């Protein structure tokens, strides 16, 4: 195949007068003369002008929306409005037909507005729309910026296992991994399935978090991060939960809760800024899409800022750092709580916060991102460091507007005796966790880390409302299509 030039380069660089080859998919074909060609390298399309008089009518017939084409020709300054350059076609090859074969209108993505629900049903094709093109190009840039951020700081990228033999994290229900014929599993004397005969010689699950393994590595490399898929079998049908999602988990030795908050805030700002710097066209498109969508909403439900302003605000503003105890005071005394507007009323200290409370704090009270710290030990995991008061732990959750919790982390309990006591209280067996406890036995040190929900961050930077629209193929209760 002749070397092709990507549309993003043709639009950005000066190719006027040059003969080039492009390849992509037909977005529209007007007057048998103008093709809008998209190759996914940018949200923009390249206009291709066809010499209709001299073109083979059989080829013209095959050029319909959705067809894959390869076209060579000369780049010229555009005569029409809406684009600066266009390509005058001299050679057209239809690589893959669309409606020409299947019948008019059969291609599921005709050039009109489709609902997000419909597009979710055809997630195998939705990459080809402007909205999902923008989302997944941004998703790529966010992932890249995260690696760049940590790499530049000297963090080591650590791959934590996906299949795990430990279930002590307590982050949620786990999916079992087994090689057994599930209709006929071998039974032990107690009549229960005998996992010692299973593939790994024990019961195993898909991981809910890479943290515990990241801690092991942090106590050798000082600064590490994981970035991988995690799985939770919770029956959550919300717009912020997935059964399979990606998590970034840095873990830092010789760091305390404040260092942890500083790192998380710096990382989020770095990544959001890099999206603003690198994804301008896609952000413009998503911002306008949101403005259109919000026109039909009542004014009080519209977001207070356009998308890019919201992102810039986040980069420029210090996150508010507030203890859980203070947050509970604010929530107890706030109007929606007193007037019974919350689904879950905040009655007393110790209550777990729901996303309605988190969003109230961020969107109505502080009006900026909030880091909540020092939660009651009873609503947090066993590994969080016990504070002097004996009631709270050195936890931190970062709450974002429109999302609620985006980051969850803590300083870790590095004191063997305190950790053992906590595990006993929570009925976590010491023998199962001996490998984890070894880090506290040999060369333990203060350390801290956090987990960033990748899709929740993508929700924030794209302004999308449903987490199922920011991962290519969402897995949630009742659905594992594609
Ligand atoms: O708060 P979580 O459960 O924390 C942990 O798993 C810790 N081990 C992290 C650490 O300290 N290394 O999860 C971390 C983040 C949440 O703040 C949220 O953004 C995201 O992961 N998250 C989910 N995202 C999508 N779907 C779900 N079901 C999620 N559950 C958590
Ligand atoms: Mg959490």
Short mmCIF file of C-alpha atoms and ligand atoms in Angstrom, two decimals:
data_model
loop_
_atom_site.label_atom_id
_atom_site.label_comp_id
_atom_site.label_asym_id
_atom_site.label_seq_id
_atom_site.Cartn_x
_atom_site.Cartn_y
_atom_site.Cartn_z
CA UNK A 1 0.00 0.00 0.00
CA UNK A 2 1.17 3.49 -0.78
CA UNK A 3 2.24 5.29 2.33
CA UNK A 4 -0.70 7.18 3.75
CA UNK A 5 -0.69 10.50 5.54
CA UNK A 6 -2.91 10.94 8.56
CA UNK A 7 -5.59 13.61 8.44
CA UNK A 8 -4.35 15.19 11.66
CA UNK A 9 -1.01 15.93 9.98
CA UNK A 10 -2.56 17.22 6.78
CA UNK A 11 -4.62 19.71 8.74
CA UNK A 12 -1.76 20.80 10.99
CA UNK A 13 1.10 21.02 8.48
CA UNK A 14 1.53 22.74 5.15
CA UNK A 15 1.04 20.16 2.41
CA UNK A 16 -0.42 22.46 -0.24
CA UNK A 17 0.62 21.37 -3.73
CA UNK A 18 1.73 17.91 -2.62
CA UNK A 19 0.41 14.56 -3.86
CA UNK A 20 -0.71 12.43 -0.93
CA UNK A 21 -2.60 9.27 -0.12
CA UNK A 22 -5.18 9.19 2.65
CA UNK A 23 -7.32 6.36 4.00
CA UNK A 24 -10.30 6.37 6.30
CA UNK A 25 -14.07 6.06 6.53
CA UNK A 26 -16.68 8.12 4.72
CA UNK A 27 -18.60 10.31 7.15
CA UNK A 28 -20.71 11.95 4.46
CA UNK A 29 -20.86 12.17 0.68
CA UNK A 30 -22.58 15.20 -0.82
CA UNK A 31 -23.58 15.93 -4.40
CA UNK A 32 -21.58 12.94 -5.65
CA UNK A 33 -18.64 15.26 -5.27
CA UNK A 34 -17.57 15.94 -1.65
CA UNK A 35 -16.45 13.22 0.76
CA UNK A 36 -15.90 14.04 4.43
CA UNK A 37 -13.21 11.55 5.38
CA UNK A 38 -12.30 10.65 8.95
CA UNK A 39 -9.41 8.39 9.89
CA UNK A 40 -9.68 8.68 13.67
CA UNK A 41 -6.45 10.65 14.05
CA UNK A 42 -8.49 13.79 14.75
CA UNK A 43 -12.13 14.73 15.19
CA UNK A 44 -11.80 16.75 12.00
CA UNK A 45 -12.62 15.37 8.59
CA UNK A 46 -10.69 15.97 5.41
CA UNK A 47 -12.76 17.18 2.50
CA UNK A 48 -12.11 15.20 -0.66
CA UNK A 49 -13.25 16.60 -3.95
CA UNK A 50 -14.11 14.13 -6.69
CA UNK A 51 -14.03 14.90 -10.38
CA UNK A 52 -17.48 13.47 -10.93
CA UNK A 53 -17.43 13.81 -14.75
CA UNK A 54 -14.32 11.68 -15.11
CA UNK A 55 -14.85 9.18 -12.33
CA UNK A 56 -16.12 5.67 -12.93
CA UNK A 57 -19.84 5.70 -11.95
CA UNK A 58 -19.48 2.16 -10.57
CA UNK A 59 -16.92 3.44 -8.05
CA UNK A 60 -19.05 6.47 -7.15
CA UNK A 61 -21.94 4.12 -6.32
CA UNK A 62 -19.81 2.34 -3.71
CA UNK A 63 -18.97 5.53 -1.85
CA UNK A 64 -21.57 5.63 0.91
CA UNK A 65 -21.51 6.55 4.59
CA UNK A 66 -19.32 4.13 6.54
CA UNK A 67 -17.33 2.79 3.57
CA UNK A 68 -13.55 2.47 3.95
CA UNK A 69 -11.68 4.25 1.17
CA UNK A 70 -8.15 4.97 0.08
CA UNK A 71 -7.69 8.07 -1.99
CA UNK A 72 -4.70 9.75 -3.62
CA UNK A 73 -4.61 13.27 -4.94
CA UNK A 74 -3.32 16.77 -4.55
CA UNK A 75 -3.76 18.96 -1.47
CA UNK A 76 -5.04 22.43 -2.34
CA UNK A 77 -6.27 25.45 -0.41
CA UNK A 78 -9.99 24.95 0.02
CA UNK A 79 -12.45 26.90 -2.08
CA UNK A 80 -15.30 26.28 0.31
CA UNK A 81 -15.90 27.30 3.88
CA UNK A 82 -15.42 25.07 6.90
CA UNK A 83 -11.96 23.76 6.04
CA UNK A 84 -8.63 25.26 5.05
CA UNK A 85 -7.36 22.50 2.79
CA UNK A 86 -8.95 19.80 0.70
CA UNK A 87 -7.75 16.94 -1.42
CA UNK A 88 -8.54 16.78 -5.14
CA UNK A 89 -8.89 13.07 -5.80
CA UNK A 90 -7.03 11.49 -8.68
CA UNK A 91 -7.31 7.86 -7.63
CA UNK A 92 -10.05 6.33 -5.51
CA UNK A 93 -10.11 2.83 -4.13
CA UNK A 94 -13.08 1.56 -2.11
CA UNK A 95 -11.56 -0.93 0.33
CA UNK A 96 -14.71 -1.87 2.17
CA UNK A 97 -18.22 -1.04 1.09
CA UNK A 98 -21.00 -0.15 3.49
CA UNK A 99 -24.61 0.59 2.47
CA UNK A 100 -23.77 0.00 -1.19
CA UNK A 101 -23.83 -3.72 -0.44
CA UNK A 102 -26.10 -3.92 2.60
CA UNK A 103 -28.79 -1.61 1.20
CA UNK A 104 -29.47 2.07 1.77
CA UNK A 105 -29.68 3.11 5.42
CA UNK A 106 -28.43 -0.25 6.74
CA UNK A 107 -25.25 1.19 8.23
CA UNK A 108 -26.19 1.76 11.88
CA UNK A 109 -24.41 5.12 12.03
CA UNK A 110 -26.23 7.28 9.52
CA UNK A 111 -25.22 10.94 9.73
CA UNK A 112 -27.78 12.11 12.29
CA UNK A 113 -27.91 12.46 16.05
CA UNK A 114 -28.01 9.12 17.88
CA UNK A 115 -28.77 8.71 21.57
CA UNK A 116 -26.01 7.54 23.89
CA UNK A 117 -28.20 4.59 24.87
CA UNK A 118 -28.46 3.47 21.26
CA UNK A 119 -24.73 3.91 20.77
CA UNK A 120 -24.04 1.79 23.86
CA UNK A 121 -25.90 -1.05 22.15
CA UNK A 122 -23.62 -0.73 19.15
CA UNK A 123 -20.43 -0.13 21.11
CA UNK A 124 -18.55 -2.05 18.42
CA UNK A 125 -19.25 0.82 16.01
CA UNK A 126 -19.55 3.83 18.30
CA UNK A 127 -15.80 4.55 18.06
CA UNK A 128 -16.66 5.97 14.63
CA UNK A 129 -18.81 8.80 16.00
CA UNK A 130 -17.48 12.25 16.88
CA UNK A 131 -18.46 11.91 20.54
CA UNK A 132 -16.76 8.56 21.12
CA UNK A 133 -13.82 9.46 18.91
CA UNK A 134 -13.23 12.45 21.20
CA UNK A 135 -13.71 10.45 24.40
CA UNK A 136 -11.31 7.68 23.47
CA UNK A 137 -8.64 9.98 22.09
CA UNK A 138 -8.80 11.84 25.41
CA UNK A 139 -8.70 8.53 27.30
CA UNK A 140 -5.48 7.72 25.49
CA UNK A 141 -3.94 11.08 26.35
CA UNK A 142 -4.93 10.77 30.02
CA UNK A 143 -3.29 7.34 30.28
CA UNK A 144 -0.18 8.66 28.56
CA UNK A 145 0.01 11.73 30.83
CA UNK A 146 -0.28 9.54 33.92
CA UNK A 147 2.66 7.41 32.85
CA UNK A 148 4.56 10.55 31.90
CA UNK A 149 3.90 12.16 35.29
CA UNK A 150 5.14 9.21 37.29
CA UNK A 151 8.02 8.39 34.99
CA UNK A 152 9.29 11.98 35.17
CA UNK A 153 9.20 11.77 38.94
CA UNK A 154 11.23 8.56 38.97
CA UNK A 155 8.43 6.19 39.93
CA UNK A 156 8.72 2.58 38.84
CA UNK A 157 5.76 1.12 36.91
CA UNK A 158 4.86 -2.15 38.61
CA UNK A 159 2.49 -4.76 37.22
CA UNK A 160 0.37 -6.18 39.99
CA UNK A 161 -1.29 -9.56 39.44
CA UNK A 162 -4.82 -9.79 38.05
CA UNK A 163 -5.48 -13.19 39.56
CA UNK A 164 -5.06 -13.07 43.29
CA UNK A 165 -5.08 -15.55 46.11
CA UNK A 166 -5.82 -12.90 48.71
CA UNK A 167 -9.15 -11.29 49.44
CA UNK A 168 -8.18 -9.19 52.39
CA UNK A 169 -8.50 -5.77 50.79
CA UNK A 170 -12.18 -5.77 51.61
CA UNK A 171 -12.90 -3.36 48.78
CA UNK A 172 -15.89 -5.29 47.53
CA UNK A 173 -17.22 -8.58 46.29
CA UNK A 174 -14.81 -10.56 44.16
CA UNK A 175 -15.20 -12.62 40.98
CA UNK A 176 -13.97 -16.19 41.40
CA UNK A 177 -11.37 -17.63 39.08
CA UNK A 178 -11.54 -21.37 38.70
CA UNK A 179 -10.68 -24.14 36.32
CA UNK A 180 -13.28 -26.50 37.78
CA UNK A 181 -16.24 -27.86 35.88
CA UNK A 182 -18.61 -25.73 37.91
CA UNK A 183 -21.43 -28.27 37.63
CA UNK A 184 -19.27 -30.90 39.22
CA UNK A 185 -16.65 -29.59 41.63
CA UNK A 186 -14.72 -31.95 43.89
CA UNK A 187 -15.99 -31.82 47.46
CA UNK A 188 -14.11 -31.99 50.72
CA UNK A 189 -15.25 -33.79 53.86
CA UNK A 190 -17.41 -30.83 54.85
CA UNK A 191 -19.33 -31.13 51.56
CA UNK A 192 -17.96 -27.83 50.29
CA UNK A 193 -15.93 -27.39 47.11
CA UNK A 194 -12.33 -28.43 47.69
CA UNK A 195 -10.25 -25.69 46.10
CA UNK A 196 -6.99 -27.41 46.98
CA UNK A 197 -7.71 -29.48 43.85
CA UNK A 198 -8.30 -26.40 41.70
CA UNK A 199 -5.82 -25.00 39.17
CA UNK A 200 -3.86 -22.90 41.66
CA UNK A 201 -4.30 -25.29 44.56
CA UNK A 202 -6.43 -22.74 46.35
CA UNK A 203 -9.42 -20.47 45.84
CA UNK A 204 -8.54 -17.48 43.66
CA UNK A 205 -10.24 -14.30 42.54
CA UNK A 206 -9.86 -11.39 40.15
CA UNK A 207 -8.13 -8.58 41.97
CA UNK A 208 -10.05 -5.61 43.38
CA UNK A 209 -6.88 -3.54 43.77
CA UNK A 210 -3.14 -3.80 43.21
CA UNK A 211 -2.31 -1.97 46.40
CA UNK A 212 -1.06 -4.73 48.63
CA UNK A 213 1.42 -5.88 46.00
CA UNK A 214 2.37 -2.26 45.27
CA UNK A 215 3.23 -1.88 48.96
CA UNK A 216 5.65 -4.79 48.70
CA UNK A 217 7.40 -3.12 45.77
CA UNK A 218 7.39 0.34 47.38
CA UNK A 219 9.36 -1.10 50.28
CA UNK A 220 12.14 -1.85 47.83
CA UNK A 221 11.95 0.79 45.09
CA UNK A 222 10.64 3.65 47.30
CA UNK A 223 8.26 4.98 44.66
CA UNK A 224 6.09 2.77 42.46
CA UNK A 225 2.73 2.85 40.75
CA UNK A 226 0.42 0.30 39.21
CA UNK A 227 -1.99 0.95 36.35
CA UNK A 228 -4.18 -1.99 35.58
CA UNK A 229 -7.66 -3.46 35.45
CA UNK A 230 -9.52 -4.19 38.67
CA UNK A 231 -12.76 -6.07 39.18
CA UNK A 232 -15.63 -5.73 41.62
CA UNK A 233 -18.68 -7.92 41.67
CA UNK A 234 -20.89 -5.37 43.40
CA UNK A 235 -24.42 -5.12 42.18
CA UNK A 236 -24.14 -1.38 41.55
CA UNK A 237 -26.25 0.08 38.77
CA UNK A 238 -25.04 3.65 39.15
CA UNK A 239 -23.54 5.94 36.53
CA UNK A 240 -20.20 5.79 38.41
CA UNK A 241 -19.63 2.07 38.95
CA UNK A 242 -18.27 -0.60 36.66
CA UNK A 243 -17.58 -4.25 37.39
CA UNK A 244 -14.30 -3.92 35.45
CA UNK A 245 -12.44 -0.65 35.70
CA UNK A 246 -8.87 0.61 35.60
CA UNK A 247 -7.03 1.95 38.59
CA UNK A 248 -3.79 3.86 39.08
CA UNK A 249 -2.20 3.11 42.44
CA UNK A 250 0.98 4.91 43.45
CA UNK A 251 2.68 3.76 46.63
CA UNK A 252 5.46 5.78 48.25
CA UNK A 253 7.88 4.84 51.02
CA UNK A 254 8.97 7.48 53.54
CA UNK A 255 5.76 9.44 52.93
CA UNK A 256 2.90 10.48 55.20
CA UNK A 257 -0.69 11.53 54.57
CA UNK A 258 0.25 15.08 53.63
CA UNK A 259 2.81 13.89 51.09
CA UNK A 260 0.13 11.59 49.74
CA UNK A 261 -2.37 14.43 49.31
CA UNK A 262 0.27 16.61 47.67
CA UNK A 263 1.14 13.86 45.22
CA UNK A 264 -2.49 13.16 44.31
CA UNK A 265 -3.31 16.83 43.81
CA UNK A 266 -0.20 17.43 41.73
CA UNK A 267 -0.92 14.39 39.58
CA UNK A 268 -4.54 15.31 38.91
CA UNK A 269 -3.55 18.85 37.95
CA UNK A 270 -0.76 17.65 35.69
CA UNK A 271 -3.04 15.25 33.86
CA UNK A 272 -5.92 17.69 33.48
CA UNK A 273 -3.57 20.39 32.24
CA UNK A 274 -2.06 18.05 29.69
CA UNK A 275 -5.54 17.26 28.37
CA UNK A 276 -6.22 21.00 28.04
CA UNK A 277 -2.91 21.41 26.21
CA UNK A 278 -3.19 18.40 23.92
CA UNK A 279 -6.85 17.67 23.29
CA UNK A 280 -8.20 21.09 22.28
CA UNK A 281 -10.31 19.99 19.30
CA UNK A 282 -11.88 17.09 21.14
CA UNK A 283 -12.58 19.23 24.22
CA UNK A 284 -14.17 21.93 22.07
CA UNK A 285 -16.46 19.34 20.56
CA UNK A 286 -17.42 17.83 23.93
CA UNK A 287 -17.91 21.28 25.47
CA UNK A 288 -20.35 22.27 22.70
CA UNK A 289 -22.10 18.95 22.97
CA UNK A 290 -22.65 19.57 26.68
CA UNK A 291 -23.90 23.10 26.10
CA UNK A 292 -26.45 21.73 23.60
CA UNK A 293 -27.48 19.00 25.98
CA UNK A 294 -27.93 21.36 28.90
CA UNK A 295 -30.18 23.74 26.96
CA UNK A 296 -33.11 21.46 27.72
CA UNK A 297 -32.30 21.24 31.43
CA UNK A 298 -33.67 23.63 34.08
CA UNK A 299 -31.10 26.34 34.91
CA UNK A 300 -30.36 25.01 38.40
CA UNK A 301 -29.32 21.63 36.96
CA UNK A 302 -26.90 23.06 34.45
CA UNK A 303 -23.20 22.92 35.25
CA UNK A 304 -21.92 26.26 36.50
CA UNK A 305 -18.98 26.33 34.08
CA UNK A 306 -18.35 25.22 30.51
CA UNK A 307 -16.12 22.13 30.30
CA UNK A 308 -12.75 23.75 29.59
CA UNK A 309 -13.28 26.47 32.19
CA UNK A 310 -14.12 23.76 34.73
CA UNK A 311 -10.89 21.91 33.89
CA UNK A 312 -8.82 25.09 34.05
CA UNK A 313 -10.44 25.97 37.38
CA UNK A 314 -9.40 22.60 38.73
CA UNK A 315 -5.80 23.17 37.62
CA UNK A 316 -5.66 26.66 39.18
CA UNK A 317 -7.42 26.02 42.49
CA UNK A 318 -6.02 24.58 45.70
CA UNK A 319 -8.13 21.60 46.72
CA UNK A 320 -9.88 22.11 50.06
CA UNK A 321 -8.48 19.79 52.75
CA UNK A 322 -11.08 18.99 55.39
CA UNK A 323 -11.32 16.35 58.09
CA UNK A 324 -14.20 13.89 58.04
CA UNK A 325 -15.25 15.22 61.44
CA UNK A 326 -15.61 18.75 60.13
CA UNK A 327 -17.42 17.51 57.03
CA UNK A 328 -19.96 15.70 59.21
CA UNK A 329 -20.62 18.94 61.11
CA UNK A 330 -21.20 20.77 57.86
CA UNK A 331 -23.46 18.02 56.55
CA UNK A 332 -25.45 17.63 59.76
CA UNK A 333 -26.30 21.30 59.77
CA UNK A 334 -26.84 21.90 56.06
CA UNK A 335 -30.26 22.73 54.62
CA UNK A 336 -30.78 19.61 52.49
CA UNK A 337 -30.04 17.42 55.51
CA UNK A 338 -32.41 19.30 57.79
CA UNK A 339 -35.13 19.43 55.14
CA UNK A 340 -34.86 15.71 54.46
CA UNK A 341 -33.58 16.25 50.92
CA UNK A 342 -30.82 13.63 51.18
CA UNK A 343 -31.77 10.05 50.55
CA UNK A 344 -29.54 9.13 53.49
CA UNK A 345 -29.88 11.60 56.35
CA UNK A 346 -26.65 12.35 58.23
CA UNK A 347 -27.50 11.77 61.88
CA UNK A 348 -24.20 11.29 63.58
CA UNK A 349 -20.43 10.97 63.44
CA UNK A 350 -19.46 7.60 62.01
CA UNK A 351 -21.88 7.64 59.09
CA UNK A 352 -20.49 6.51 55.76
CA UNK A 353 -20.75 9.26 53.17
CA UNK A 354 -22.84 8.67 50.06
CA UNK A 355 -22.19 10.39 46.78
CA UNK A 356 -25.03 12.87 47.45
CA UNK A 357 -23.14 14.08 50.53
CA UNK A 358 -19.81 14.18 48.74
CA UNK A 359 -21.31 16.18 45.91
CA UNK A 360 -22.98 18.60 48.30
CA UNK A 361 -19.63 19.34 49.94
CA UNK A 362 -17.89 19.86 46.60
CA UNK A 363 -20.58 21.53 44.50
CA UNK A 364 -22.59 23.52 47.01
CA UNK A 365 -20.45 24.11 50.07
CA UNK A 366 -16.80 24.47 49.08
CA UNK A 367 -17.40 24.88 45.35
CA UNK A 368 -14.08 23.22 44.50
CA UNK A 369 -12.39 19.81 44.73
CA UNK A 370 -12.22 18.58 48.33
CA UNK A 371 -9.87 16.15 50.08
CA UNK A 372 -11.55 14.55 53.06
CA UNK A 373 -9.18 13.11 55.66
CA UNK A 374 -9.13 11.14 58.88
CA UNK A 375 -12.20 8.94 58.55
CA UNK A 376 -13.59 6.73 61.33
CA UNK A 377 -11.64 3.48 61.38
CA UNK A 378 -14.83 1.45 61.19
CA UNK A 379 -15.69 2.52 57.67
CA UNK A 380 -12.19 2.07 56.25
CA UNK A 381 -9.84 -0.79 55.36
CA UNK A 382 -7.58 -2.61 57.85
CA UNK A 383 -4.32 -1.27 56.44
CA UNK A 384 -4.95 2.41 57.10
CA UNK A 385 -2.77 4.00 59.74
CA UNK A 386 -4.39 4.46 63.14
CA UNK A 387 -4.41 8.05 64.38
CA UNK A 388 -3.50 8.99 67.94
CA UNK A 389 -7.18 9.33 68.89
CA UNK A 390 -7.67 5.58 68.35
CA UNK A 391 -10.93 6.28 66.46
CA UNK A 392 -9.85 7.66 63.12
CA UNK A 393 -7.37 6.55 60.49
CA UNK A 394 -5.06 8.47 58.16
CA UNK A 395 -7.33 8.11 55.14
CA UNK A 396 -7.94 10.56 52.35
CA UNK A 397 -10.63 10.62 49.68
CA UNK A 398 -10.61 13.19 46.90
CA UNK A 399 -14.04 14.38 45.85
CA UNK A 400 -14.68 16.02 42.48
CA UNK A 401 -17.61 18.04 41.18
CA UNK A 402 -20.16 16.00 39.27
CA UNK A 403 -18.44 12.76 40.32
CA UNK A 404 -17.97 12.46 44.08
CA UNK A 405 -15.08 10.20 45.09
CA UNK A 406 -12.38 10.00 42.43
CA UNK A 407 -9.42 8.99 44.63
CA UNK A 408 -9.25 6.87 47.76
CA UNK A 409 -6.02 6.46 49.70
CA UNK A 410 -4.26 6.54 53.04
CA UNK A 411 -1.09 6.44 55.00
CA UNK A 412 -0.47 2.76 55.71
CA UNK A 413 -0.17 1.14 59.11
CA UNK A 414 3.54 0.36 59.25
CA UNK A 415 3.61 -0.73 62.94
CA UNK A 416 3.38 -4.52 63.14
CA UNK A 417 1.67 -4.67 66.53
CA UNK A 418 -0.96 -2.07 65.65
CA UNK A 419 -1.62 -3.74 62.30
CA UNK A 420 -1.99 -7.18 63.89
CA UNK A 421 -4.42 -5.84 66.47
CA UNK A 422 -6.48 -4.19 63.74
CA UNK A 423 -6.55 -7.39 61.68
CA UNK A 424 -7.72 -9.34 64.66
CA UNK A 425 -10.53 -6.86 65.24
CA UNK A 426 -11.58 -7.20 61.63
CA UNK A 427 -11.25 -10.97 61.61
CA UNK A 428 -8.53 -11.06 58.95
CA UNK A 429 -6.39 -14.14 59.35
CA UNK A 430 -2.74 -13.55 59.98
CA UNK A 431 -1.55 -16.69 58.20
CA UNK A 432 -3.23 -15.64 54.93
CA UNK A 433 -1.43 -12.31 55.05
CA UNK A 434 1.99 -13.39 56.26
CA UNK A 435 3.67 -12.16 53.05
CA UNK A 436 2.15 -8.71 53.58
CA UNK A 437 3.10 -8.70 57.24
CA UNK A 438 6.72 -9.52 56.37
CA UNK A 439 7.15 -5.94 55.10
CA UNK A 440 6.28 -4.82 58.63
CA UNK A 441 8.60 -7.41 60.14
CA UNK A 442 11.62 -6.59 58.02
CA UNK A 443 12.57 -2.99 57.38
CA UNK A 444 9.16 -1.44 57.79
CA UNK A 445 8.85 2.31 57.24
CA UNK A 446 6.15 4.96 57.00
CA UNK A 447 4.50 4.81 53.59
CA UNK A 448 1.37 5.99 51.84
CA UNK A 449 -0.50 5.60 48.60
CA UNK A 450 -3.80 6.01 46.84
CA UNK A 451 -6.00 4.65 44.10
CA UNK A 452 -7.34 6.81 41.29
CA UNK A 453 -10.37 5.49 39.41
CA UNK A 454 -9.30 5.96 35.79
CA UNK A 455 -12.81 6.02 34.33
CA UNK A 456 -14.01 8.49 36.95
CA UNK A 457 -11.22 10.82 35.88
CA UNK A 458 -12.23 10.35 32.23
CA UNK A 459 -15.82 11.17 33.18
CA UNK A 460 -14.59 14.40 34.70
CA UNK A 461 -12.38 15.53 31.83
CA UNK A 462 -14.88 14.65 29.10
CA UNK A 463 -17.94 15.98 30.96
CA UNK A 464 -19.79 12.75 30.17
CA UNK A 465 -22.48 11.68 32.62
CA UNK A 466 -22.30 7.88 32.51
CA UNK A 467 -19.20 5.81 33.23
CA UNK A 468 -20.40 3.25 30.65
CA UNK A 469 -19.60 5.80 27.97
CA UNK A 470 -15.94 6.33 28.84
CA UNK A 471 -14.66 2.74 28.69
CA UNK A 472 -14.70 0.98 25.32
CA UNK A 473 -16.72 -2.07 26.39
CA UNK A 474 -18.35 -1.57 29.79
CA UNK A 475 -18.97 -4.49 32.12
CA UNK A 476 -21.78 -4.01 34.62
CA UNK A 477 -24.45 -6.22 36.20
CA UNK A 478 -26.31 -8.03 33.44
CA UNK A 479 -23.96 -6.98 30.68
CA UNK A 480 -20.67 -8.22 29.25
CA UNK A 481 -21.26 -7.67 25.53
CA UNK A 482 -18.49 -7.68 22.94
O1 LIG B 1 -11.51 3.65 47.22
P1 LIG B 1 -11.06 2.37 46.59
O2 LIG B 1 -11.87 1.16 46.81
O3 LIG B 1 -9.56 2.17 47.08
C1 LIG B 1 -8.76 1.08 46.89
O4 LIG B 1 -9.04 0.12 46.21
C2 LIG B 1 -7.41 1.25 47.49
N1 LIG B 1 -6.74 -0.05 47.50
C3 LIG B 1 -6.63 2.27 46.72
C4 LIG B 1 -5.23 2.51 47.26
O5 LIG B 1 -5.10 3.10 48.32
N2 LIG B 1 -4.21 2.07 46.58
O6 LIG B 1 -10.93 2.59 45.02
C5 LIG B 1 -10.12 3.63 44.51
C6 LIG B 1 -10.86 4.40 43.44
C7 LIG B 1 -12.12 5.09 43.92
O7 LIG B 1 -11.83 6.33 44.52
C8 LIG B 1 -12.89 5.25 42.63
O8 LIG B 1 -12.44 6.38 41.90
C9 LIG B 1 -12.51 4.02 41.86
O9 LIG B 1 -11.31 3.53 42.41
N3 LIG B 1 -13.55 2.98 41.94
C10 LIG B 1 -14.37 2.62 40.94
N4 LIG B 1 -14.47 3.08 39.67
C11 LIG B 1 -15.39 2.51 38.87
N5 LIG B 1 -16.20 1.50 39.25
C12 LIG B 1 -16.13 0.99 40.52
N6 LIG B 1 -16.91 -0.03 40.87
C13 LIG B 1 -15.17 1.56 41.41
N7 LIG B 1 -14.82 1.32 42.69
C14 LIG B 1 -13.83 2.18 42.98
MG1 LIG B 2 -12.99 4.41 48.37
#
